[in-house]
């Protein structure tokens, strides 16, 4: 039932869940008086943001203790977001507002975050799109960040229902012109007054200087040069204005096939070997042209096959690796596992969780990406070879693999700034088609397959946050994506011995977290990234627990050490009695949950969640199940 | 720990303090209950500690570690620990050590107390059974020390292949085999160890009355295998006289701890027959009228683990007895119920005669008795076995009344909640054999729920399937669906779900709860102990957990001997089942979900499981308290808690934050349950634990830094008060004087 045939992704049109059963009747919905009086919550608009339509007396469902209740409020749609203005967020006390997202509130859904919209008509759940003849009693919004919102429109005036529902559908589904994207009106309206610390900024790779800096940092400047041949995008719109190629390569070669067939430098390893990428030459039928292409490539290869260049190994990512379609299909299935409408659905799917997970193949794809990156790392690190990634446009899997390789090999990429620079270098400047892949303009699905390509990357990393980046990344790479290996001697696939030996020997040594890092890639070690995927599901939240608990202990200890340090400093300077301790920022751990630091606890009571559906048949073990534990000696009873 | 430890040790061996006595509403027996373990050795322990730790360094000082035949034949000063040459003819002779020990049968430890361990004997503090680190030769431990620090998960054995970087790679045979006091070497043989991960390795295997110890004879491998014989479940001969294949003739040993060991032996010279016979004899001593090793073990510790649990003290901690509950000694000679502890807590209003009548209606006389009382709302968890309802639907007025009395101890709610751990089908089916469950008609004031937890046979098969997918090779292509097909985590989920329900009912439902399954010693023990762990933070400390195990499992007659099959050769015995392992797995799952809530770490759980099988300690031996008392287990054996509590630092979770009164509800969803890789897949060298966990490592660094700063600050304070009038002179900035926090984050 989950994720069947939703190929085509983001705005796919097929409902994965054919019907909807409402588990709560309106009369069961508890609302309290305070909420009905509708404390007016003001709508915060960003500069340039405009209110488009709104509806009042909308009931937002809140999942709690396996039953739902509702909060009244106003549902609005702007040119940037859908927002619900209830008064349940006023409960936050001061301590807790520090975790609030300052741009997007807890009940805000940016238009681009909307994945699917469903309406409930007579207890049946249907996908909503286009012009509606009939308006639903209930609106369910599945977000791309895996939140699920449910709004009951039963108590809303009919006029308002029409306006808000068609407004939301239009603004989230109708094709959009690029210039109408909200960020342009925002950028015009907002003053750009961010001060960048020059020492601490993300390298944007939009100048020749940035590339030279990167070449210098990795000591690639001995054999590679930054070129400005594409300045003003004269040669090719897909390529960045500045990029790096092998030093002896004549610049006019770049123009020859609009940048195709050119080995473009990504990164150099400490031993001098480099990671390169190349977009394939256009496919041609004509023998003459093919001949020309061949001799062109021969020339290129001659350049990079000669000393001082290392032996080159070519990795053709278009033919021997994952297809974009595979990734897209897997993600569509995978994400459905987390878009949970209610408790019953959660527990129903819980029993077959592992097989559902496996059938999505998502974790297997993650593993294959990591494995490919390890193989390339092995070539560069152990065999001192150059690796040339080859792909049609060199802007999808190339971005993915080359950033993974750099994360494994280059500790700089595991710092927050380094990681941001890496994204900028490999993905943004690397020409990854974010607009198409994320379908920001909502072109028809059939014309353009959107692919969730950057997701494998983010699954293998954490998003930069709270100054924890390095640890988090290490941790995720090592831990989340697996740390153990289990492929054993008699597994017999294509793995080269080299790879196996390299991998095993690395894992047999103790880890230097500031050096090469290889993730474990075997079955038990590749796990779901719970903090991303499970965070919005109330049933899956561990109250006061989860990895967050240890991290917050770590933060507390950091604070304590820092305050001690300050005290010592003070004593050295003034010998005055230390001042009263600054109040500890954090953090009653019991209030934290797996939502941290994205939001605070959603479940308001501390009642445990209990599975509502039970046992799956044991199958062939039924005999055993019927047996007595022990022979019961009845004696003379 | 929120409880007074002082005086606890004397408690068992002394009359009760007068105050305690007068508190008891009812008293019917002398105060000789609880483990009879006078603390006579405590004073001796300290004086017995060898002046230096590091047993093998002492026995074989660096200078003598060279190859030395002289040393080899006379392992110094170890009486009764003769190092027998590998002569088959000697194997049949019982080693003198065993004989001596057997002759001295009833001798308590007091008798041994006077003997100071000789230099060669491991000092108690140095022995590190959890790690194998202490049990290995100095050279090996030195080489491996980096990677086998305290984070090592490979407890009993360190199976690691390491290439020696030295030039002289001669195997030093004088290091031979580590031995515990009381351990004697029986034989040694040259074998090929068929390592499933690294292929055949030539080695010498030493068999003592406690362990099988293999040392590689190959120059490029320093493999050590150190396996207590207690973990052996089955020994099979592989290959016959006609076997031709390489390494096809030998022994295949199935272990209880998720691994198999295979040794190839030479066909000539009867070496396989000898090894088979000796192993069988010492791995299954019960079949050969030999004592379990725990009765021969002469280890000394500076803490006596037998004093950890004192039932009176534990009930007192819970605020018992009180107006509604009394302590009864009706079972002091195990006459009421031979599988229950001597001391029971029952409703004040039920007389001993009532109890006797109720006993006739409960399977194996296991009447409802109190396990835990809520400190505030005074609701209770009561445990028992199934009622003997039978096909005809028998009723028993006394039982019905008794449950009503229990219900009435709690005024807040008009119902008593009964959790029957079984699936309802099984509960119904049990009627055919005389059992059953509490029907609505008979028990008006009770609400019954079934928790759908399966029986011991289902659990045993499930664990077998787990082994199939993880040993020796980890199922790769369909890991998740294979894992699902074992149902292991599904069982864990159900057990946890049941325990959550019990805890929640008591805590927020404010209803007293009665828990039973069939006999009340498997699933019932799981549910009550897990619920108590969720409700009472005391049990999440190291000693608290020991008390929990000692109370809910050991004293209430979980049939450890039958479920584990200590020293018993019948590996197909249907009584065997990994119920306790399943409980520990549930605890691990909880500690995973609440990484700051438990004082102990994963290592603690693993060492408990290791010694569940090892037979080195008396803790898990026998099926019930009465049997233990008959065997004088507390006098004649050492407790596992002695070992653990004298090495506590090793088992502590650095993130532990004590939180009183916080109820922990784990999320019993497959989305959060994980296979416990560091236990079930620990023999696979490729599944080596991440050592150490980076977050933990960073935390430890910060802890050390904090301590250093606090010290600095104190010093500064002292210095300042000493020279108050001096002007600040130090020109150097403090940052030059001390390391600052490295904010690598």
mmCIF file of N, CA and C in Angstrom, chain A residues 346-347 349-350 352-355 358 467 478 483-490 504 508 522 524 527 539-541 543-546 553 557-558 560-561 565 568-569 571 575 606-608 611 615 621 624-625 627-631 634, chain B residues 196 364 426 430 433 454-457 461 465 472-474 476 478 480-481 484 491 493-494 500 504 523 559 563 575 593-595 655 657 662 667 669-672 684 686-690 706 709 713 717 720 734 740-741 745:
data_model
loop_
_atom_site.group_PDB
_atom_site.id
_atom_site.type_symbol
_atom_site.label_atom_id
_atom_site.label_comp_id
_atom_site.label_asym_id
_atom_site.label_seq_id
_atom_site.Cartn_x
_atom_site.Cartn_y
_atom_site.Cartn_z
ATOM 1 N N UNK A 346 0.440 4.264 11.736
ATOM 2 C CA UNK A 346 1.789 4.073 12.262
ATOM 3 C C UNK A 346 1.984 2.656 12.769
ATOM 4 N N UNK A 347 1.055 2.193 13.581
ATOM 5 C CA UNK A 347 1.245 0.864 14.176
ATOM 6 C C UNK A 347 0.978 -0.248 13.187
ATOM 7 N N UNK A 349 1.813 -0.244 10.108
ATOM 8 C CA UNK A 349 3.005 -0.436 9.296
ATOM 9 C C UNK A 349 4.207 -0.855 10.140
ATOM 10 N N UNK A 350 4.055 -0.748 11.444
ATOM 11 C CA UNK A 350 5.204 -1.023 12.307
ATOM 12 C C UNK A 350 5.635 -2.490 12.244
ATOM 13 N N UNK A 352 5.518 -4.631 9.867
ATOM 14 C CA UNK A 352 6.299 -5.037 8.692
ATOM 15 C C UNK A 352 7.327 -3.968 8.309
ATOM 16 N N UNK A 353 7.718 -3.226 9.276
ATOM 17 C CA UNK A 353 8.607 -2.091 9.050
ATOM 18 C C UNK A 353 9.858 -2.455 8.273
ATOM 19 N N UNK A 354 10.534 -3.499 8.703
ATOM 20 C CA UNK A 354 11.807 -3.824 8.061
ATOM 21 C C UNK A 354 11.627 -4.242 6.604
ATOM 22 N N UNK A 355 10.578 -4.986 6.332
ATOM 23 C CA UNK A 355 10.420 -5.381 4.938
ATOM 24 C C UNK A 355 9.941 -4.213 4.075
ATOM 25 N N UNK A 358 13.040 -2.341 3.377
ATOM 26 C CA UNK A 358 13.869 -3.020 2.388
ATOM 27 C C UNK A 358 13.283 -2.877 0.993
ATOM 28 N N UNK A 467 26.830 24.352 15.362
ATOM 29 C CA UNK A 467 28.240 24.228 15.641
ATOM 30 C C UNK A 467 28.693 22.815 15.926
ATOM 31 N N UNK A 478 29.943 7.611 10.250
ATOM 32 C CA UNK A 478 30.403 6.393 10.883
ATOM 33 C C UNK A 478 29.244 5.560 11.391
ATOM 34 N N UNK A 483 28.633 1.442 10.572
ATOM 35 C CA UNK A 483 30.011 1.416 10.955
ATOM 36 C C UNK A 483 30.567 0.026 10.866
ATOM 37 N N UNK A 484 29.749 -0.920 10.722
ATOM 38 C CA UNK A 484 30.267 -2.276 10.766
ATOM 39 C C UNK A 484 30.203 -2.909 9.402
ATOM 40 N N UNK A 485 31.027 -3.860 9.293
ATOM 41 C CA UNK A 485 31.035 -4.520 8.026
ATOM 42 C C UNK A 485 30.737 -5.965 8.242
ATOM 43 N N UNK A 486 30.177 -6.565 7.280
ATOM 44 C CA UNK A 486 29.866 -7.945 7.535
ATOM 45 C C UNK A 486 29.933 -8.774 6.280
ATOM 46 N N UNK A 487 30.319 -8.145 5.241
ATOM 47 C CA UNK A 487 30.461 -8.975 4.064
ATOM 48 C C UNK A 487 31.650 -9.866 4.299
ATOM 49 N N UNK A 488 31.471 -11.116 4.136
ATOM 50 C CA UNK A 488 32.518 -11.999 4.614
ATOM 51 C C UNK A 488 33.147 -12.772 3.488
ATOM 52 N N UNK A 489 34.042 -13.643 3.916
ATOM 53 C CA UNK A 489 34.916 -14.255 2.944
ATOM 54 C C UNK A 489 34.221 -14.895 1.760
ATOM 55 N N UNK A 490 33.086 -15.504 1.992
ATOM 56 C CA UNK A 490 32.519 -16.196 0.859
ATOM 57 C C UNK A 490 31.479 -15.399 0.094
ATOM 58 N N UNK A 504 38.919 -3.188 4.896
ATOM 59 C CA UNK A 504 39.117 -3.939 6.140
ATOM 60 C C UNK A 504 40.272 -3.381 6.942
ATOM 61 N N UNK A 508 40.245 -1.839 10.697
ATOM 62 C CA UNK A 508 40.881 -2.564 11.790
ATOM 63 C C UNK A 508 41.752 -1.641 12.631
ATOM 64 N N UNK A 522 27.786 -2.186 5.722
ATOM 65 C CA UNK A 522 27.127 -3.473 5.661
ATOM 66 C C UNK A 522 25.754 -3.459 6.313
ATOM 67 N N UNK A 524 23.631 -4.498 8.783
ATOM 68 C CA UNK A 524 23.121 -3.991 10.058
ATOM 69 C C UNK A 524 23.534 -2.555 10.332
ATOM 70 N N UNK A 527 21.437 2.415 8.605
ATOM 71 C CA UNK A 527 20.166 2.558 9.303
ATOM 72 C C UNK A 527 19.437 3.803 8.827
ATOM 73 N N UNK A 539 4.328 9.405 17.458
ATOM 74 C CA UNK A 539 4.504 8.071 18.042
ATOM 75 C C UNK A 539 5.966 7.685 18.151
ATOM 76 N N UNK A 540 6.774 8.236 17.271
ATOM 77 C CA UNK A 540 8.169 7.810 17.239
ATOM 78 C C UNK A 540 9.061 8.689 18.104
ATOM 79 N N UNK A 541 8.459 9.635 18.768
ATOM 80 C CA UNK A 541 9.304 10.508 19.588
ATOM 81 C C UNK A 541 9.613 9.885 20.929
ATOM 82 N N UNK A 543 10.520 10.559 24.466
ATOM 83 C CA UNK A 543 10.508 11.689 25.398
ATOM 84 C C UNK A 543 11.756 11.704 26.252
ATOM 85 N N UNK A 544 12.484 12.786 26.149
ATOM 86 C CA UNK A 544 13.667 12.927 26.993
ATOM 87 C C UNK A 544 14.763 11.952 26.649
ATOM 88 N N UNK A 545 14.667 11.351 25.487
ATOM 89 C CA UNK A 545 15.682 10.365 25.153
ATOM 90 C C UNK A 545 16.259 10.592 23.780
ATOM 91 N N UNK A 546 16.743 9.531 23.198
ATOM 92 C CA UNK A 546 17.361 9.627 21.889
ATOM 93 C C UNK A 546 18.766 10.165 21.990
ATOM 94 N N UNK A 553 23.868 16.631 26.966
ATOM 95 C CA UNK A 553 24.828 16.491 28.060
ATOM 96 C C UNK A 553 26.177 17.095 27.661
ATOM 97 N N UNK A 557 28.133 20.210 29.383
ATOM 98 C CA UNK A 557 29.503 20.101 29.861
ATOM 99 C C UNK A 557 30.379 21.172 29.223
ATOM 100 N N UNK A 558 30.134 21.427 27.951
ATOM 101 C CA UNK A 558 30.859 22.500 27.269
ATOM 102 C C UNK A 558 30.647 23.821 27.989
ATOM 103 N N UNK A 560 29.739 24.291 31.037
ATOM 104 C CA UNK A 560 30.343 24.292 32.350
ATOM 105 C C UNK A 560 31.845 24.557 32.242
ATOM 106 N N UNK A 561 32.465 23.888 31.294
ATOM 107 C CA UNK A 561 33.895 24.061 31.126
ATOM 108 C C UNK A 561 34.205 25.488 30.728
ATOM 109 N N UNK A 565 36.378 28.197 32.725
ATOM 110 C CA UNK A 565 37.491 28.855 32.059
ATOM 111 C C UNK A 565 37.428 30.368 32.272
ATOM 112 N N UNK A 568 38.429 31.290 35.739
ATOM 113 C CA UNK A 568 39.876 31.270 35.934
ATOM 114 C C UNK A 568 40.491 32.508 35.310
ATOM 115 N N UNK A 569 40.020 32.830 34.121
ATOM 116 C CA UNK A 569 40.517 34.028 33.454
ATOM 117 C C UNK A 569 40.320 35.259 34.351
ATOM 118 N N UNK A 571 39.968 35.423 37.519
ATOM 119 C CA UNK A 571 40.844 35.420 38.684
ATOM 120 C C UNK A 571 42.235 35.896 38.311
ATOM 121 N N UNK A 575 41.418 39.048 40.118
ATOM 122 C CA UNK A 575 41.383 38.419 41.429
ATOM 123 C C UNK A 575 40.134 38.777 42.211
ATOM 124 N N UNK A 606 2.879 12.895 29.099
ATOM 125 C CA UNK A 606 3.984 11.959 29.184
ATOM 126 C C UNK A 606 3.487 10.526 29.134
ATOM 127 N N UNK A 607 2.285 10.370 28.637
ATOM 128 C CA UNK A 607 1.780 8.999 28.532
ATOM 129 C C UNK A 607 2.577 8.256 27.470
ATOM 130 N N UNK A 608 2.779 6.979 27.713
ATOM 131 C CA UNK A 608 3.527 6.218 26.718
ATOM 132 C C UNK A 608 2.682 5.974 25.474
ATOM 133 N N UNK A 611 1.518 0.347 21.080
ATOM 134 C CA UNK A 611 1.107 -0.224 19.812
ATOM 135 C C UNK A 611 -0.371 -0.575 19.862
ATOM 136 N N UNK A 615 0.016 -8.708 16.827
ATOM 137 C CA UNK A 615 0.966 -9.726 16.462
ATOM 138 C C UNK A 615 0.704 -10.238 15.068
ATOM 139 N N UNK A 621 5.910 -21.391 12.898
ATOM 140 C CA UNK A 621 6.195 -21.635 14.305
ATOM 141 C C UNK A 621 4.926 -21.866 15.118
ATOM 142 N N UNK A 624 4.976 -24.509 17.808
ATOM 143 C CA UNK A 624 5.704 -24.162 19.022
ATOM 144 C C UNK A 624 4.884 -23.253 19.902
ATOM 145 N N UNK A 625 4.208 -22.325 19.215
ATOM 146 C CA UNK A 625 3.470 -21.329 19.970
ATOM 147 C C UNK A 625 2.384 -21.974 20.817
ATOM 148 N N UNK A 627 2.634 -24.845 22.264
ATOM 149 C CA UNK A 627 3.118 -25.738 23.310
ATOM 150 C C UNK A 627 3.072 -25.093 24.682
ATOM 151 N N UNK A 628 3.022 -25.962 25.653
ATOM 152 C CA UNK A 628 3.121 -25.504 27.031
ATOM 153 C C UNK A 628 4.563 -25.132 27.310
ATOM 154 N N UNK A 629 4.749 -24.168 28.156
ATOM 155 C CA UNK A 629 6.103 -23.865 28.593
ATOM 156 C C UNK A 629 6.685 -25.076 29.294
ATOM 157 N N UNK A 630 5.904 -25.587 30.183
ATOM 158 C CA UNK A 630 6.386 -26.690 30.990
ATOM 159 C C UNK A 630 5.274 -27.697 31.114
ATOM 160 N N UNK A 631 5.630 -28.904 31.370
ATOM 161 C CA UNK A 631 4.599 -29.865 31.689
ATOM 162 C C UNK A 631 4.008 -29.458 33.021
ATOM 163 N N UNK A 634 -0.346 -31.567 37.536
ATOM 164 C CA UNK A 634 -1.589 -31.129 38.151
ATOM 165 C C UNK A 634 -1.771 -31.700 39.544
ATOM 166 N N UNK B 196 36.247 -18.872 11.197
ATOM 167 C CA UNK B 196 35.328 -18.610 10.088
ATOM 168 C C UNK B 196 35.618 -17.279 9.403
ATOM 169 N N UNK B 364 1.827 -24.389 40.840
ATOM 170 C CA UNK B 364 3.049 -24.554 41.645
ATOM 171 C C UNK B 364 3.070 -23.693 42.896
ATOM 172 N N UNK B 426 -3.391 -19.182 24.028
ATOM 173 C CA UNK B 426 -2.624 -20.071 24.879
ATOM 174 C C UNK B 426 -3.210 -20.153 26.277
ATOM 175 N N UNK B 430 -4.432 -23.513 27.973
ATOM 176 C CA UNK B 430 -3.865 -23.982 29.230
ATOM 177 C C UNK B 430 -4.911 -24.588 30.153
ATOM 178 N N UNK B 433 -4.796 -28.293 30.545
ATOM 179 C CA UNK B 433 -3.835 -28.913 31.453
ATOM 180 C C UNK B 433 -4.029 -28.409 32.876
ATOM 181 N N UNK B 454 4.844 -14.664 23.489
ATOM 182 C CA UNK B 454 4.895 -16.094 23.205
ATOM 183 C C UNK B 454 5.723 -16.866 24.208
ATOM 184 N N UNK B 455 5.665 -18.193 24.068
ATOM 185 C CA UNK B 455 6.273 -19.046 25.088
ATOM 186 C C UNK B 455 7.766 -19.264 24.858
ATOM 187 N N UNK B 456 8.366 -20.020 25.737
ATOM 188 C CA UNK B 456 9.824 -20.205 25.704
ATOM 189 C C UNK B 456 10.300 -20.901 24.426
ATOM 190 N N UNK B 457 9.459 -21.733 23.865
ATOM 191 C CA UNK B 457 9.890 -22.472 22.668
ATOM 192 C C UNK B 457 9.986 -21.549 21.462
ATOM 193 N N UNK B 461 13.451 -20.683 19.292
ATOM 194 C CA UNK B 461 13.576 -20.812 17.840
ATOM 195 C C UNK B 461 13.925 -19.471 17.200
ATOM 196 N N UNK B 465 17.186 -18.481 14.804
ATOM 197 C CA UNK B 465 17.147 -17.826 13.491
ATOM 198 C C UNK B 465 18.045 -16.601 13.462
ATOM 199 N N UNK B 472 28.239 -17.649 10.808
ATOM 200 C CA UNK B 472 29.404 -16.763 10.886
ATOM 201 C C UNK B 472 29.268 -15.551 9.962
ATOM 202 N N UNK B 473 28.456 -15.683 8.933
ATOM 203 C CA UNK B 473 28.366 -14.566 7.997
ATOM 204 C C UNK B 473 27.098 -13.768 8.242
ATOM 205 N N UNK B 474 27.219 -12.494 8.114
ATOM 206 C CA UNK B 474 26.053 -11.652 8.274
ATOM 207 C C UNK B 474 25.297 -11.629 6.951
ATOM 208 N N UNK B 476 23.551 -10.582 3.979
ATOM 209 C CA UNK B 476 23.815 -9.278 3.393
ATOM 210 C C UNK B 476 22.710 -8.749 2.494
ATOM 211 N N UNK B 478 19.609 -9.332 1.896
ATOM 212 C CA UNK B 478 18.285 -8.978 2.384
ATOM 213 C C UNK B 478 18.312 -8.886 3.894
ATOM 214 N N UNK B 480 17.401 -6.705 6.090
ATOM 215 C CA UNK B 480 16.236 -6.256 6.848
ATOM 216 C C UNK B 480 15.120 -7.289 6.848
ATOM 217 N N UNK B 481 14.856 -7.868 5.691
ATOM 218 C CA UNK B 481 13.768 -8.848 5.694
ATOM 219 C C UNK B 481 14.190 -10.120 6.428
ATOM 220 N N UNK B 484 13.674 -9.392 9.976
ATOM 221 C CA UNK B 484 12.247 -9.439 10.287
ATOM 222 C C UNK B 484 11.765 -10.875 10.431
ATOM 223 N N UNK B 491 9.368 -9.928 19.130
ATOM 224 C CA UNK B 491 9.170 -10.422 20.497
ATOM 225 C C UNK B 491 9.611 -9.376 21.516
ATOM 226 N N UNK B 493 9.611 -6.277 21.092
ATOM 227 C CA UNK B 493 8.597 -5.227 21.075
ATOM 228 C C UNK B 493 7.405 -5.595 21.971
ATOM 229 N N UNK B 494 6.986 -6.840 21.875
ATOM 230 C CA UNK B 494 5.835 -7.241 22.673
ATOM 231 C C UNK B 494 6.140 -7.256 24.167
ATOM 232 N N UNK B 500 5.468 -1.693 29.432
ATOM 233 C CA UNK B 500 5.014 -0.297 29.421
ATOM 234 C C UNK B 500 3.592 -0.210 29.954
ATOM 235 N N UNK B 504 2.565 1.877 33.120
ATOM 236 C CA UNK B 504 1.649 3.001 32.937
ATOM 237 C C UNK B 504 0.405 2.838 33.804
ATOM 238 N N UNK B 523 7.966 -15.072 31.534
ATOM 239 C CA UNK B 523 7.412 -13.809 31.043
ATOM 240 C C UNK B 523 7.055 -12.880 32.183
ATOM 241 N N UNK B 559 14.020 -20.216 36.218
ATOM 242 C CA UNK B 559 14.764 -21.478 36.251
ATOM 243 C C UNK B 559 16.054 -21.377 35.443
ATOM 244 N N UNK B 563 16.858 -23.212 32.006
ATOM 245 C CA UNK B 563 16.824 -22.370 30.811
ATOM 246 C C UNK B 563 18.197 -22.289 30.150
ATOM 247 N N UNK B 575 13.571 -27.340 27.772
ATOM 248 C CA UNK B 575 13.486 -26.358 28.838
ATOM 249 C C UNK B 575 14.394 -25.157 28.607
ATOM 250 N N UNK B 593 17.597 3.975 23.966
ATOM 251 C CA UNK B 593 16.639 5.068 23.787
ATOM 252 C C UNK B 593 16.826 6.169 24.826
ATOM 253 N N UNK B 594 17.353 5.777 25.988
ATOM 254 C CA UNK B 594 17.581 6.774 27.042
ATOM 255 C C UNK B 594 19.043 6.712 27.464
ATOM 256 N N UNK B 595 19.906 7.269 26.654
ATOM 257 C CA UNK B 595 21.341 7.061 26.896
ATOM 258 C C UNK B 595 21.872 7.746 28.147
ATOM 259 N N UNK B 655 27.507 9.319 30.691
ATOM 260 C CA UNK B 655 26.411 10.276 30.476
ATOM 261 C C UNK B 655 25.311 10.193 31.537
ATOM 262 N N UNK B 657 22.753 10.574 34.183
ATOM 263 C CA UNK B 657 22.216 11.692 34.940
ATOM 264 C C UNK B 657 21.122 11.135 35.820
ATOM 265 N N UNK B 662 11.488 9.838 37.631
ATOM 266 C CA UNK B 662 11.121 9.967 36.228
ATOM 267 C C UNK B 662 10.794 8.589 35.678
ATOM 268 N N UNK B 667 9.970 3.692 23.429
ATOM 269 C CA UNK B 667 9.030 3.596 22.320
ATOM 270 C C UNK B 667 9.152 2.191 21.729
ATOM 271 N N UNK B 669 8.488 0.590 19.180
ATOM 272 C CA UNK B 669 8.180 0.542 17.756
ATOM 273 C C UNK B 669 9.386 -0.020 17.035
ATOM 274 N N UNK B 670 9.121 -0.783 15.969
ATOM 275 C CA UNK B 670 10.217 -1.347 15.199
ATOM 276 C C UNK B 670 11.110 -0.252 14.631
ATOM 277 N N UNK B 671 10.550 0.934 14.526
ATOM 278 C CA UNK B 671 11.346 2.044 14.006
ATOM 279 C C UNK B 671 12.503 2.387 14.945
ATOM 280 N N UNK B 672 12.356 2.016 16.183
ATOM 281 C CA UNK B 672 13.435 2.335 17.122
ATOM 282 C C UNK B 672 14.164 1.102 17.647
ATOM 283 N N UNK B 684 32.353 -11.409 15.071
ATOM 284 C CA UNK B 684 32.806 -11.083 13.730
ATOM 285 C C UNK B 684 33.765 -9.896 13.808
ATOM 286 N N UNK B 686 34.915 -8.020 11.780
ATOM 287 C CA UNK B 686 34.602 -6.857 10.948
ATOM 288 C C UNK B 686 33.504 -6.014 11.556
ATOM 289 N N UNK B 687 32.798 -6.609 12.500
ATOM 290 C CA UNK B 687 31.742 -5.845 13.163
ATOM 291 C C UNK B 687 32.320 -5.350 14.476
ATOM 292 N N UNK B 688 33.441 -4.733 14.407
ATOM 293 C CA UNK B 688 34.054 -4.279 15.635
ATOM 294 C C UNK B 688 33.421 -2.971 16.048
ATOM 295 N N UNK B 689 33.258 -2.849 17.328
ATOM 296 C CA UNK B 689 32.602 -1.648 17.823
ATOM 297 C C UNK B 689 33.422 -0.415 17.490
ATOM 298 N N UNK B 690 32.696 0.608 17.213
ATOM 299 C CA UNK B 690 33.343 1.890 16.994
ATOM 300 C C UNK B 690 33.990 2.307 18.307
ATOM 301 N N UNK B 706 37.163 19.635 32.800
ATOM 302 C CA UNK B 706 36.413 20.286 33.873
ATOM 303 C C UNK B 706 37.098 20.024 35.217
ATOM 304 N N UNK B 709 40.105 22.112 35.568
ATOM 305 C CA UNK B 709 39.788 23.509 35.833
ATOM 306 C C UNK B 709 39.349 23.714 37.273
ATOM 307 N N UNK B 713 41.093 26.142 39.812
ATOM 308 C CA UNK B 713 40.360 27.201 40.475
ATOM 309 C C UNK B 713 40.588 27.127 41.973
ATOM 310 N N UNK B 717 42.354 29.896 44.258
ATOM 311 C CA UNK B 717 41.701 30.441 45.432
ATOM 312 C C UNK B 717 42.647 30.391 46.621
ATOM 313 N N UNK B 720 45.433 32.858 46.174
ATOM 314 C CA UNK B 720 44.964 34.220 46.381
ATOM 315 C C UNK B 720 44.788 34.543 47.850
ATOM 316 N N UNK B 734 46.193 33.688 30.856
ATOM 317 C CA UNK B 734 45.824 32.340 31.313
ATOM 318 C C UNK B 734 45.800 31.325 30.179
ATOM 319 N N UNK B 740 42.955 25.525 26.593
ATOM 320 C CA UNK B 740 41.581 26.023 26.503
ATOM 321 C C UNK B 740 40.684 24.982 25.868
ATOM 322 N N UNK B 741 39.438 25.221 26.007
ATOM 323 C CA UNK B 741 38.508 24.268 25.414
ATOM 324 C C UNK B 741 38.743 24.244 23.910
ATOM 325 N N UNK B 745 33.943 21.773 17.443
ATOM 326 C CA UNK B 745 32.605 21.458 16.945
ATOM 327 C C UNK B 745 32.309 22.185 15.664
#
